[in-house]
PDB file of C-alpha atoms and ligand atoms in Angstrom:
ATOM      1  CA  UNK Z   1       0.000   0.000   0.000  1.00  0.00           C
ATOM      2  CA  UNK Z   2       1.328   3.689  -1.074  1.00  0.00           C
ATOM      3  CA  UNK Z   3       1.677   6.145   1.685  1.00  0.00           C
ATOM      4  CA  UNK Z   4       2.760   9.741   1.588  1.00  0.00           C
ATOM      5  CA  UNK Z   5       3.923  10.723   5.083  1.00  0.00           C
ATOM      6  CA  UNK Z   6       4.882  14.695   5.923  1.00  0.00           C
ATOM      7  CA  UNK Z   7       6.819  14.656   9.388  1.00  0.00           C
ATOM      8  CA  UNK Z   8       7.223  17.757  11.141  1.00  0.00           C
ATOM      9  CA  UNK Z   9       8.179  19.271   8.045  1.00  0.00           C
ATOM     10  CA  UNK Z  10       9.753  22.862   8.105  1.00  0.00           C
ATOM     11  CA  UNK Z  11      10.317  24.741   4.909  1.00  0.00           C
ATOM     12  CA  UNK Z  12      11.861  28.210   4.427  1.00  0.00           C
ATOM     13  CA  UNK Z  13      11.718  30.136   1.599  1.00  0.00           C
ATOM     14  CA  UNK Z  14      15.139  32.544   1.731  1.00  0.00           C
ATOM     15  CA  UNK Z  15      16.063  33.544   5.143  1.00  0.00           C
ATOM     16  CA  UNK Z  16      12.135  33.190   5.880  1.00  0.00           C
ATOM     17  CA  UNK Z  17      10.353  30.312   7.667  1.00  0.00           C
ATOM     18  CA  UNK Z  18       6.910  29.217   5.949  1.00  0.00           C
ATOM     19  CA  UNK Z  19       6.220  26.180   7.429  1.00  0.00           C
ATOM     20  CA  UNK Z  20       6.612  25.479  10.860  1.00  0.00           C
ATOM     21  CA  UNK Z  21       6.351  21.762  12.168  1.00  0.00           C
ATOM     22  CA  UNK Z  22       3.754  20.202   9.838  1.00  0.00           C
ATOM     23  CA  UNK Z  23       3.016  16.178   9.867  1.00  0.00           C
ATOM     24  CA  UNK Z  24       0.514  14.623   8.053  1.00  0.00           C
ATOM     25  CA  UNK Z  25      -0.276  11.584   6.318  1.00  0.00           C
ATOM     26  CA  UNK Z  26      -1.840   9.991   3.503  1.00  0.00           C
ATOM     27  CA  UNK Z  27      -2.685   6.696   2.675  1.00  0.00           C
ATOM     28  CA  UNK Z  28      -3.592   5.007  -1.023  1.00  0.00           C
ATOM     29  CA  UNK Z  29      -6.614   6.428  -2.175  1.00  0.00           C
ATOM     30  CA  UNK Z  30      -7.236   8.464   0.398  1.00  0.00           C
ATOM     31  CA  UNK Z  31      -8.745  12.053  -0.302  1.00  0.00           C
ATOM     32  CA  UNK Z  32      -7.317  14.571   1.867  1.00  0.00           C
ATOM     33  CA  UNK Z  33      -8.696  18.845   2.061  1.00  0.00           C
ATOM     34  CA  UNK Z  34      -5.871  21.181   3.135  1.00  0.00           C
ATOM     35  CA  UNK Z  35      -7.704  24.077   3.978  1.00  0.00           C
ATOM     36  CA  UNK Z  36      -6.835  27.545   5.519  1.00  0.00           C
ATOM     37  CA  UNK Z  37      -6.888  31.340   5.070  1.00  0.00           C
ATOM     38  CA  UNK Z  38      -4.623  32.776   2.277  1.00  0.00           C
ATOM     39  CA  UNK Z  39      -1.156  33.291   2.956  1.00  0.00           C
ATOM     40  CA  UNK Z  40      -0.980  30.413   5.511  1.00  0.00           C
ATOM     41  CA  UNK Z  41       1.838  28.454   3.572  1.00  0.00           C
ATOM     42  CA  UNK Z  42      -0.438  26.096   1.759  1.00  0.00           C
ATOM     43  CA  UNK Z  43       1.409  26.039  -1.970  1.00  0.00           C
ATOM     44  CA  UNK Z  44       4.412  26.300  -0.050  1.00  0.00           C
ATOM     45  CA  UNK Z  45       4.227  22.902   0.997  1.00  0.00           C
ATOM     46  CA  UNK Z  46       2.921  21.413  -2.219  1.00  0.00           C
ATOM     47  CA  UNK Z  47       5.823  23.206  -4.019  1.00  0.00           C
ATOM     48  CA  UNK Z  48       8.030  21.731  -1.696  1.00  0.00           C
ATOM     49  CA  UNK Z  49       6.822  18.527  -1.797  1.00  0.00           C
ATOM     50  CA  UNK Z  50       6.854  18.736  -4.993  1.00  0.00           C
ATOM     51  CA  UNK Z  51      10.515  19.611  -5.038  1.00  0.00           C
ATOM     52  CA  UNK Z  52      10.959  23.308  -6.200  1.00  0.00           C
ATOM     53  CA  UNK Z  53      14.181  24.594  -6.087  1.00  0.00           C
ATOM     54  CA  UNK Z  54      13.646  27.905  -4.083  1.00  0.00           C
ATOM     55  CA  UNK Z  55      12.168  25.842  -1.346  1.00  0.00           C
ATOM     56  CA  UNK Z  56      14.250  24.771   2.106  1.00  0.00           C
ATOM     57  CA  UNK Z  57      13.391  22.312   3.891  1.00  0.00           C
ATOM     58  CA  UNK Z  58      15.199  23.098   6.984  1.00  0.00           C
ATOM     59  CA  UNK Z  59      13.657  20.044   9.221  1.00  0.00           C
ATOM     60  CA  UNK Z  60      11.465  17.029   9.005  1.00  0.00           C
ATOM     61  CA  UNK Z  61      10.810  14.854   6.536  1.00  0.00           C
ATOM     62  CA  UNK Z  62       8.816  13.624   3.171  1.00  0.00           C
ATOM     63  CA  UNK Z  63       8.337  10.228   2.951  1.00  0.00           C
ATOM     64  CA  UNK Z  64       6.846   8.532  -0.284  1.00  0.00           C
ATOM     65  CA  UNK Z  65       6.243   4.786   0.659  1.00  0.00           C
ATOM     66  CA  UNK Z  66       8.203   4.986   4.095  1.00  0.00           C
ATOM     67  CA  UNK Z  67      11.239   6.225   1.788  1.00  0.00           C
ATOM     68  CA  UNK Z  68      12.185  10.297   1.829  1.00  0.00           C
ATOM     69  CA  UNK Z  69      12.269  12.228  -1.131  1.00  0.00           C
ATOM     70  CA  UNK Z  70      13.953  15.062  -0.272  1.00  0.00           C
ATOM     71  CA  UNK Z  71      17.278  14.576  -2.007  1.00  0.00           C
ATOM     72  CA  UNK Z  72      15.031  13.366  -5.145  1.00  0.00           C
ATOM     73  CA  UNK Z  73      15.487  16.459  -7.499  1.00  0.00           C
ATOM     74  CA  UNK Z  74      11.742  17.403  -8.874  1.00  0.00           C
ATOM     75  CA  UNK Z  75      11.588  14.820 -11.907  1.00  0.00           C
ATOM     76  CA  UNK Z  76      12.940  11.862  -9.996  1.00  0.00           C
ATOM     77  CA  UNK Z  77      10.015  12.610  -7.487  1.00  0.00           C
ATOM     78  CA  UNK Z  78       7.460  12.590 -10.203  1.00  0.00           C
ATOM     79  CA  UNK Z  79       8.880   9.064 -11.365  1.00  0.00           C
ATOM     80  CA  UNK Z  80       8.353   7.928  -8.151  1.00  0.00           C
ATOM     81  CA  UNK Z  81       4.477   8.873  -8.254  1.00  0.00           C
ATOM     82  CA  UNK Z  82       4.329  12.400  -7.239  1.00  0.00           C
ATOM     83  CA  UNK Z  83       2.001  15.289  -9.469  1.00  0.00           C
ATOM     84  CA  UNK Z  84       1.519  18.446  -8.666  1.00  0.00           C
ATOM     85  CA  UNK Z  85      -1.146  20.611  -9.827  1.00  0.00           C
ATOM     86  CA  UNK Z  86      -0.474  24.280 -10.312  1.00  0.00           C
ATOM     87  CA  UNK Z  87      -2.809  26.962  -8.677  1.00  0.00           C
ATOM     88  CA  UNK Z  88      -1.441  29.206 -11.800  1.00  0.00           C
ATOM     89  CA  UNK Z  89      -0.686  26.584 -14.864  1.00  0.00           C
ATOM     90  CA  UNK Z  90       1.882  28.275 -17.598  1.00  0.00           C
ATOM     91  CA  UNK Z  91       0.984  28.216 -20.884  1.00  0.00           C
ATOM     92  CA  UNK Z  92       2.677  27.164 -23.500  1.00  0.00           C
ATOM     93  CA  UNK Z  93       1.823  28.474 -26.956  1.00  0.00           C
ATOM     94  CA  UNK Z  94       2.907  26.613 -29.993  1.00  0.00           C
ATOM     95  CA  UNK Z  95       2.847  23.681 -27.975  1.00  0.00           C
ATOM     96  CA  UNK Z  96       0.157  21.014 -28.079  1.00  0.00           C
ATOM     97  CA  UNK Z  97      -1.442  19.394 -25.563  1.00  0.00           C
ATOM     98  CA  UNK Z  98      -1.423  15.680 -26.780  1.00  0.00           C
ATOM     99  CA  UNK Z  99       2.288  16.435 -27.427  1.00  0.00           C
ATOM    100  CA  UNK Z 100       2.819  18.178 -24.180  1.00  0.00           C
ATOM    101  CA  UNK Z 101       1.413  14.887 -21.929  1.00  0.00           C
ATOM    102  CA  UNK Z 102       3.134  12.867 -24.567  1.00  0.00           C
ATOM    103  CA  UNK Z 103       6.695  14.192 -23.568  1.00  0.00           C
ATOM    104  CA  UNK Z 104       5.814  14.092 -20.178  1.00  0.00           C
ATOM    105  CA  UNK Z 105       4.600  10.557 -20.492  1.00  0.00           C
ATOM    106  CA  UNK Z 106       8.007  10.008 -22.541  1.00  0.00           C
ATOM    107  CA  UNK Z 107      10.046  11.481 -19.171  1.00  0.00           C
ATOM    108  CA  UNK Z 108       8.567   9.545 -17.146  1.00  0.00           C
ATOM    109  CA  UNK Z 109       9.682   6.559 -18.670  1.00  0.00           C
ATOM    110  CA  UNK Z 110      12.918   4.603 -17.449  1.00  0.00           C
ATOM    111  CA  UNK Z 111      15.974   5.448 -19.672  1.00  0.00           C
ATOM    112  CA  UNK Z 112      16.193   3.387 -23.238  1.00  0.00           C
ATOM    113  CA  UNK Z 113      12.270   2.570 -22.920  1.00  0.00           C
ATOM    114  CA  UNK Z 114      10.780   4.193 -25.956  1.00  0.00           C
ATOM    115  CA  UNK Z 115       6.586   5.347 -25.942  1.00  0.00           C
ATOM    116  CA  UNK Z 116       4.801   3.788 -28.558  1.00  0.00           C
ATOM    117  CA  UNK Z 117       2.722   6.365 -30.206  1.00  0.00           C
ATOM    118  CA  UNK Z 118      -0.255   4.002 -31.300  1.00  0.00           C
ATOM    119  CA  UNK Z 119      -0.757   2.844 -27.612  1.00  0.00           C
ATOM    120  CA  UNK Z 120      -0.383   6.220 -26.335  1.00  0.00           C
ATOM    121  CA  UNK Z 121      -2.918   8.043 -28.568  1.00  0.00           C
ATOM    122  CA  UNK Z 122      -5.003   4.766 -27.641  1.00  0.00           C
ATOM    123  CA  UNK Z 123      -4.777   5.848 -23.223  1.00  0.00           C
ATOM    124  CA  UNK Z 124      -5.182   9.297 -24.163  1.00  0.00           C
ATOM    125  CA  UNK Z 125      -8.592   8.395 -26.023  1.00  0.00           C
ATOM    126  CA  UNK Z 126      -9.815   6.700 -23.229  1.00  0.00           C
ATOM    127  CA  UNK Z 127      -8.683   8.978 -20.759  1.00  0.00           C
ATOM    128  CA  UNK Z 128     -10.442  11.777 -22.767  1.00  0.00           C
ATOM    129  CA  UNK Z 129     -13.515   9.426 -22.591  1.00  0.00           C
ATOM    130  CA  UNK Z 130     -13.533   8.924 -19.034  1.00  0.00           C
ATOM    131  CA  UNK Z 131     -13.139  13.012 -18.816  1.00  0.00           C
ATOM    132  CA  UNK Z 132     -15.842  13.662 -20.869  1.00  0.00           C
ATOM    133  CA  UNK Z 133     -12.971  15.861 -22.883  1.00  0.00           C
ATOM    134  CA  UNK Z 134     -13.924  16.406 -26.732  1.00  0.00           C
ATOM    135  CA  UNK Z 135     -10.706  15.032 -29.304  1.00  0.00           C
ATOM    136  CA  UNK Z 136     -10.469  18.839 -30.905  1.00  0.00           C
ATOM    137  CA  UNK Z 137      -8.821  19.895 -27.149  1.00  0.00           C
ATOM    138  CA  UNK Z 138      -5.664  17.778 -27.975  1.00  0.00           C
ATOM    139  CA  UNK Z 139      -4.248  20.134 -30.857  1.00  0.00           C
ATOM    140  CA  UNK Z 140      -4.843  22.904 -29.127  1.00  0.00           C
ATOM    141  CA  UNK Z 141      -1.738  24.901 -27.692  1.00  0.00           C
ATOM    142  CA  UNK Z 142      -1.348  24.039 -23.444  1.00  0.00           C
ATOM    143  CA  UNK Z 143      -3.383  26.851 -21.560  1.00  0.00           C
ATOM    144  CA  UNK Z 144      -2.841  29.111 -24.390  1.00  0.00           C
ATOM    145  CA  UNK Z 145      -6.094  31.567 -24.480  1.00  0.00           C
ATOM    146  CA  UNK Z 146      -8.050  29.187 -22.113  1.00  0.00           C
ATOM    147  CA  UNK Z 147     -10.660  29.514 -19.808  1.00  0.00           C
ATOM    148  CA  UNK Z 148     -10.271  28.823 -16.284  1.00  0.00           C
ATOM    149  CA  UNK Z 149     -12.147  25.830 -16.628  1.00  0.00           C
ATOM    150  CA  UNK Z 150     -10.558  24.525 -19.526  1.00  0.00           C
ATOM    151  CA  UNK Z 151      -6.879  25.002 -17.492  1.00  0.00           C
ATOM    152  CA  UNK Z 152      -8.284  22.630 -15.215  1.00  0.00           C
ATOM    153  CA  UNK Z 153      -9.672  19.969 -17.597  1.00  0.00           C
ATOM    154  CA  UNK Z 154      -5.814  20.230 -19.255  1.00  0.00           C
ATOM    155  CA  UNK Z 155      -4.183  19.429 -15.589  1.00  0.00           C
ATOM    156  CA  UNK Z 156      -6.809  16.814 -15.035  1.00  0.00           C
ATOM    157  CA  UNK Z 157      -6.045  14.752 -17.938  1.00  0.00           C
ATOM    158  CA  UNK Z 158      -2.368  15.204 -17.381  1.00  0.00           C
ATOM    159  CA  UNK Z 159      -2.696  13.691 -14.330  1.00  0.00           C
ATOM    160  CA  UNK Z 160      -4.952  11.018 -15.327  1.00  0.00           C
ATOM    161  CA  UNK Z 161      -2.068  10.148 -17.922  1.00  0.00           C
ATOM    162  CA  UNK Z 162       0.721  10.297 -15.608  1.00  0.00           C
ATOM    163  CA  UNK Z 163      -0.883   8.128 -13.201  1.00  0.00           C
ATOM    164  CA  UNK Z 164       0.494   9.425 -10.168  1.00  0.00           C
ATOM    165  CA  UNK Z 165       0.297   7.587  -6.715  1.00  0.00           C
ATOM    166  CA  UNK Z 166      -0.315  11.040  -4.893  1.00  0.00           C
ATOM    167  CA  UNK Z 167      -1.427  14.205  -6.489  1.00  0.00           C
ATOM    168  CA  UNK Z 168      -1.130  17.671  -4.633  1.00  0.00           C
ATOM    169  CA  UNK Z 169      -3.920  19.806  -6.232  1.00  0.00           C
ATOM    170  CA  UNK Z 170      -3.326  23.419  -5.102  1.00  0.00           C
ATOM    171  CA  UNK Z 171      -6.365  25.601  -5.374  1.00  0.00           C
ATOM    172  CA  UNK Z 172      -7.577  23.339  -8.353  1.00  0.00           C
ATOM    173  CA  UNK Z 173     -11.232  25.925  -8.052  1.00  0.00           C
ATOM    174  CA  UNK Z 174      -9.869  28.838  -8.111  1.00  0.00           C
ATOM    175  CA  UNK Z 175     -11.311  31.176 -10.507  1.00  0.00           C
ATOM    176  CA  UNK Z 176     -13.525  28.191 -11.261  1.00  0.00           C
ATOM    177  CA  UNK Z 177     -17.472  29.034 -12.495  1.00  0.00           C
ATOM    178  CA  UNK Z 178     -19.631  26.496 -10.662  1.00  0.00           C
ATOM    179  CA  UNK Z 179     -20.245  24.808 -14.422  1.00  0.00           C
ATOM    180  CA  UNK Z 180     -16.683  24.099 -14.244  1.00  0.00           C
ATOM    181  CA  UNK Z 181     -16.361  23.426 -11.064  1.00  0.00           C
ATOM    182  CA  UNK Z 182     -18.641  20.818 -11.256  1.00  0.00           C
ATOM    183  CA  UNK Z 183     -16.819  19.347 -14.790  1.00  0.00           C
ATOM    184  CA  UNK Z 184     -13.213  19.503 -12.392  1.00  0.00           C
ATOM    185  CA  UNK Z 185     -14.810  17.476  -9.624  1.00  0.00           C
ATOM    186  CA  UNK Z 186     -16.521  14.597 -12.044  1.00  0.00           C
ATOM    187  CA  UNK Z 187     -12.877  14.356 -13.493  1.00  0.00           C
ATOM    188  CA  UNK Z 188     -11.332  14.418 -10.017  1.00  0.00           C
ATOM    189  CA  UNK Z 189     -14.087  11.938  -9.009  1.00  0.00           C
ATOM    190  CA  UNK Z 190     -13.778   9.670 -11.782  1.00  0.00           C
ATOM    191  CA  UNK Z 191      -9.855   9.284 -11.222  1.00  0.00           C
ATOM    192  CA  UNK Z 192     -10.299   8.494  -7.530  1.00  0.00           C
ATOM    193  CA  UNK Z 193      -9.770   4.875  -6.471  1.00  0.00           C
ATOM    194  CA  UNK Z 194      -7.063   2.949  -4.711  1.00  0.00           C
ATOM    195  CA  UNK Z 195      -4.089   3.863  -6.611  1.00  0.00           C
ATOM    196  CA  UNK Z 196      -4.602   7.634  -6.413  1.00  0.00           C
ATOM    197  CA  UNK Z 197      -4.141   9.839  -3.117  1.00  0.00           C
ATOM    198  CA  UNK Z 198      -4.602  13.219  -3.443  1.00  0.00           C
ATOM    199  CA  UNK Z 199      -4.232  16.336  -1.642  1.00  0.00           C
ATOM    200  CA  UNK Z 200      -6.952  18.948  -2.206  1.00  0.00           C
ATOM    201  CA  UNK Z 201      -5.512  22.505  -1.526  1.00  0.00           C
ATOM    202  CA  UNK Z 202      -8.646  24.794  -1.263  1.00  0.00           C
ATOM    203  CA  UNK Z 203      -9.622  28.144   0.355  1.00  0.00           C
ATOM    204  CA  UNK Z 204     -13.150  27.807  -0.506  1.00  0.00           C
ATOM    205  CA  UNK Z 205     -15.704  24.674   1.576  1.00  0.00           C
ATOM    206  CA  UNK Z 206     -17.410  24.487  -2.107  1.00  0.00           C
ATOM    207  CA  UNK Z 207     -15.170  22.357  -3.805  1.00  0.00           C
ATOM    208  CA  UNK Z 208     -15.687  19.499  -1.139  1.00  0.00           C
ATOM    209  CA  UNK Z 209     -19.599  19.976  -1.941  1.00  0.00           C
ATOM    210  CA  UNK Z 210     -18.311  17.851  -5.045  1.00  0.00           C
ATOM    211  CA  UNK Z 211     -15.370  15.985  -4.298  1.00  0.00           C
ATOM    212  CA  UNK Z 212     -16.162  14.647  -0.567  1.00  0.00           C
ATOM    213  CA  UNK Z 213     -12.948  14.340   1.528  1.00  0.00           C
ATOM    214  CA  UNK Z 214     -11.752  11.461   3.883  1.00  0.00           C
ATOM    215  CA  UNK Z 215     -10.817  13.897   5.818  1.00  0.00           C
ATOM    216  CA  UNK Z 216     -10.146  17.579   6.410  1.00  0.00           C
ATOM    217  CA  UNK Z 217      -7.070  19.569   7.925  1.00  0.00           C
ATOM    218  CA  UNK Z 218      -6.804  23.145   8.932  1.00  0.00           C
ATOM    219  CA  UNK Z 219      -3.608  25.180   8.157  1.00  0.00           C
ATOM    220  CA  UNK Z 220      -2.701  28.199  10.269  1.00  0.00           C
ATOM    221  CA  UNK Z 221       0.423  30.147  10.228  1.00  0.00           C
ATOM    222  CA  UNK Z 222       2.728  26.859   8.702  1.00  0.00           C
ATOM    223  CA  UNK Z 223       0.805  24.460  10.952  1.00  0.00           C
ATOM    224  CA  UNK Z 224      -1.864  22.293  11.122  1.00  0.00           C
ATOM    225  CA  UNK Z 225      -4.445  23.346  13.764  1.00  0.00           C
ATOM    226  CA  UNK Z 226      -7.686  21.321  13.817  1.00  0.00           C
ATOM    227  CA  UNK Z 227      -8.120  17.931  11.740  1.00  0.00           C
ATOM    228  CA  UNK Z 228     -11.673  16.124  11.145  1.00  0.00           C
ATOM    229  CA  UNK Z 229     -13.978  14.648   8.819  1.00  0.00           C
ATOM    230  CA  UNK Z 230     -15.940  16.349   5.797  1.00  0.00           C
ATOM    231  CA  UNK Z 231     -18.064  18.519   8.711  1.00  0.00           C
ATOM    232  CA  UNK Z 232     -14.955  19.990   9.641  1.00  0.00           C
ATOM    233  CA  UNK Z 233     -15.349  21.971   6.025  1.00  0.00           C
ATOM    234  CA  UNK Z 234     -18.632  23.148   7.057  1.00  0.00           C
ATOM    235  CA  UNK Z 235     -18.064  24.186  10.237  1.00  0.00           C
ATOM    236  CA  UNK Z 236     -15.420  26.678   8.297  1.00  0.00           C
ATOM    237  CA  UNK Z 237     -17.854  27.457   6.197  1.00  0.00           C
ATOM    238  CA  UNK Z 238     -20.296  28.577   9.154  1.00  0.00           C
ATOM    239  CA  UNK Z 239     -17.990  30.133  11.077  1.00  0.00           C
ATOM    240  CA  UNK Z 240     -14.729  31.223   8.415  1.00  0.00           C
ATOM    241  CA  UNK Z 241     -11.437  31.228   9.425  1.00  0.00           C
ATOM    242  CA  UNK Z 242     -11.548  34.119  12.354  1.00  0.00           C
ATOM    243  CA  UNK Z 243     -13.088  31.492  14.870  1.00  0.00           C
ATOM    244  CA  UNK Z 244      -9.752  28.908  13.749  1.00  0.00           C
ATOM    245  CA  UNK Z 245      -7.331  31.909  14.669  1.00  0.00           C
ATOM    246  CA  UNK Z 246      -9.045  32.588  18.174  1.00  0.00           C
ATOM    247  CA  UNK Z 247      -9.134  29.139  19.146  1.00  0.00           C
ATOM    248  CA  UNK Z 248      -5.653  28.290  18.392  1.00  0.00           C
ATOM    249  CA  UNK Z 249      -4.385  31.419  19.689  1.00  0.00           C
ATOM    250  CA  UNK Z 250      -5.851  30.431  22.953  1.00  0.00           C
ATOM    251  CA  UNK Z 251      -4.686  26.810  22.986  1.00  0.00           C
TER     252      UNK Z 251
HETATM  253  P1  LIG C   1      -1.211  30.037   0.620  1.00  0.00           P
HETATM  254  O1  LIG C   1      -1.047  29.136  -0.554  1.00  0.00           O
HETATM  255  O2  LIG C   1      -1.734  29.354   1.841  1.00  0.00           O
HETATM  256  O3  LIG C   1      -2.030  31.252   0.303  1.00  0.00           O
HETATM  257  P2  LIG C   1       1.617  30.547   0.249  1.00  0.00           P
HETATM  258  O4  LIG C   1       2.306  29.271   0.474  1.00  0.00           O
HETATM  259  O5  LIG C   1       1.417  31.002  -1.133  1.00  0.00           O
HETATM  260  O6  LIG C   1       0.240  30.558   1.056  1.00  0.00           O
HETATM  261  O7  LIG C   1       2.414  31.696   0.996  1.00  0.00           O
HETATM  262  C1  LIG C   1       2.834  31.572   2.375  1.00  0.00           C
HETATM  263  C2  LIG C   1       3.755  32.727   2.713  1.00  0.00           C
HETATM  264  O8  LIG C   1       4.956  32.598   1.982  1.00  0.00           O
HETATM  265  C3  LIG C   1       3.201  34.112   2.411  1.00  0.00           C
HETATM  266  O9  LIG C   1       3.562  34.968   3.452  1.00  0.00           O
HETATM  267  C4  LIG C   1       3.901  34.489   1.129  1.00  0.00           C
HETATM  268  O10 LIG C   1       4.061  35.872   1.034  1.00  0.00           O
HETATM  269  C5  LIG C   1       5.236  33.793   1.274  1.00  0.00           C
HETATM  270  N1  LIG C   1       5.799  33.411  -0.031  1.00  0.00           N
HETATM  271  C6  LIG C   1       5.269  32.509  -0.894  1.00  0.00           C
HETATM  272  N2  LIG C   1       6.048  32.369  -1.988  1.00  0.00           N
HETATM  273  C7  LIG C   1       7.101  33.195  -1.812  1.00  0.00           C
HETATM  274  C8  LIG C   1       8.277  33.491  -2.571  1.00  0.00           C
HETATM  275  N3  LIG C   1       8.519  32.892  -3.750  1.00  0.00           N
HETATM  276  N4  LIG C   1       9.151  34.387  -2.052  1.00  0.00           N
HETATM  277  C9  LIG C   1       8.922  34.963  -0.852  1.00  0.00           C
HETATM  278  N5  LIG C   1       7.844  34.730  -0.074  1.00  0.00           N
HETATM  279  C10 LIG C   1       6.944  33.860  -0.537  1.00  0.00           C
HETATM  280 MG1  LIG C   2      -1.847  29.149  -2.485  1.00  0.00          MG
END
């Protein structure tokens, strides 16, 4: 069984600490919500996890399957099963999206093992199936001119391609209309099962009106603070983030 385990993780970005002591973990096919106000280090720790360069980590650990990544450089850690969503994907004009996934299916690949084309136009197909994506979408350019929703839908069958064991979504409804919301969470829903984890990054309770959670952490100031189930996210919802900051300024 996969498990992605954060242990007391610090991270600084320059001279600055982000995160301050955060441990959680999650196990195969697990759906996790990472919630909290902005500012609270949230992408921090999925770009870290994810292995960006201008991130420290200064103390703790990242464990994929009980073995750390941390000295993995970004690429090795998506070999070894790791995606990460961007709040903000690039885009990339003159670049198309079936060739896009295709080189990063291709790099993902051990070294001499070639991709054959008619097999992976065959899994792209089906993956476009599954996520109700029309063919035309693959020739267009990645993110170039698209909708917010459309950004999404591009991520979502990159990750359905790549097959990751865990996948860090950061703020995957952000600037999101609630038609494509609702698109984002069937794709998100139709990928769940036991070989995908994932780690929803949102600011907003909506998104888990969709995509139900296993369970639910609060992030304050680089920590976590309060941990439940799915009612966790509507509590927030009732009460926003001011009653969080009270109580764990008191405890
Ligand atoms: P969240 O995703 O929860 O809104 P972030 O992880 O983006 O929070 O930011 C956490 C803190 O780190 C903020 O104070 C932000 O200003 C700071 N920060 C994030 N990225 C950088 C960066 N590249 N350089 C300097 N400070 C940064
Ligand atoms: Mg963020």
């Amino acid at each position: 069984m996969s498990s992605l385990e954060i242990k007391n993780l610090h991270v600084s970005i320059g001279a600055k600490e982000i995160i301050k002591g955060l441990t959680l973990t999650i196990g195969a096919g697990e759906v996790h919500a990472l919630m909290g106000p902005n500012g609270t280090g949230k992408s921090t720790l999925s770009k870290a996890i994810a292995g960006h360069p201008d991130y420290t980590v200064t103390q703790g650990d990242v464990l994929l399957d009980g073995k750390s990544i941390l000295k993995m450089e970004p690429d090795e850690r998506a070999r070894a099963g790791i995606f990460l969503a961007f709040q903000y994907p690039s885009e990339i004009p003159g670049v198309s999206i079936a060739n896009f996934i295709r080189s990063a299916v291709q790099a993902k690949l051990g070294e001499g093992e070639e991709l054959d084309a008619s097999g992976y136009y065959k899994r792209l197909y089906e993956k476009m199936d599954l996520l109700k994506i029309d063919r035309k979408f693959t020739s267009r350019a990645v993110n170039d001119g698209f909708s917010g929703g459309e950004k999404k839908r591009c991520e979502i069958l990159q990750m359905a391609m790549l097959a990751p064991k865990f996948a860090l979504m950061d703020e995957t409804d952000s600037g999101l209309d609630i038609d494509a919301l609702r698109i984002v969470s069937e794709g998100v829903n139709q990928l769940r099962g036991p070989g995908l984890g994932i780690l929803l990054i949102t600011h907003y309770q909506r998104l888990l009106d969709y995509i139900v959670p296993d369970k639910v952490h609060v992030m304050w100031d680089g920590r976590i603070v309060r941990e439940g189930d799915k009612s966790l996210a509507l509590e927030l919802e009732a009460k926003g983030y001011d009653w969080v900051k009270k109580e764990f300024a008191t405890a």
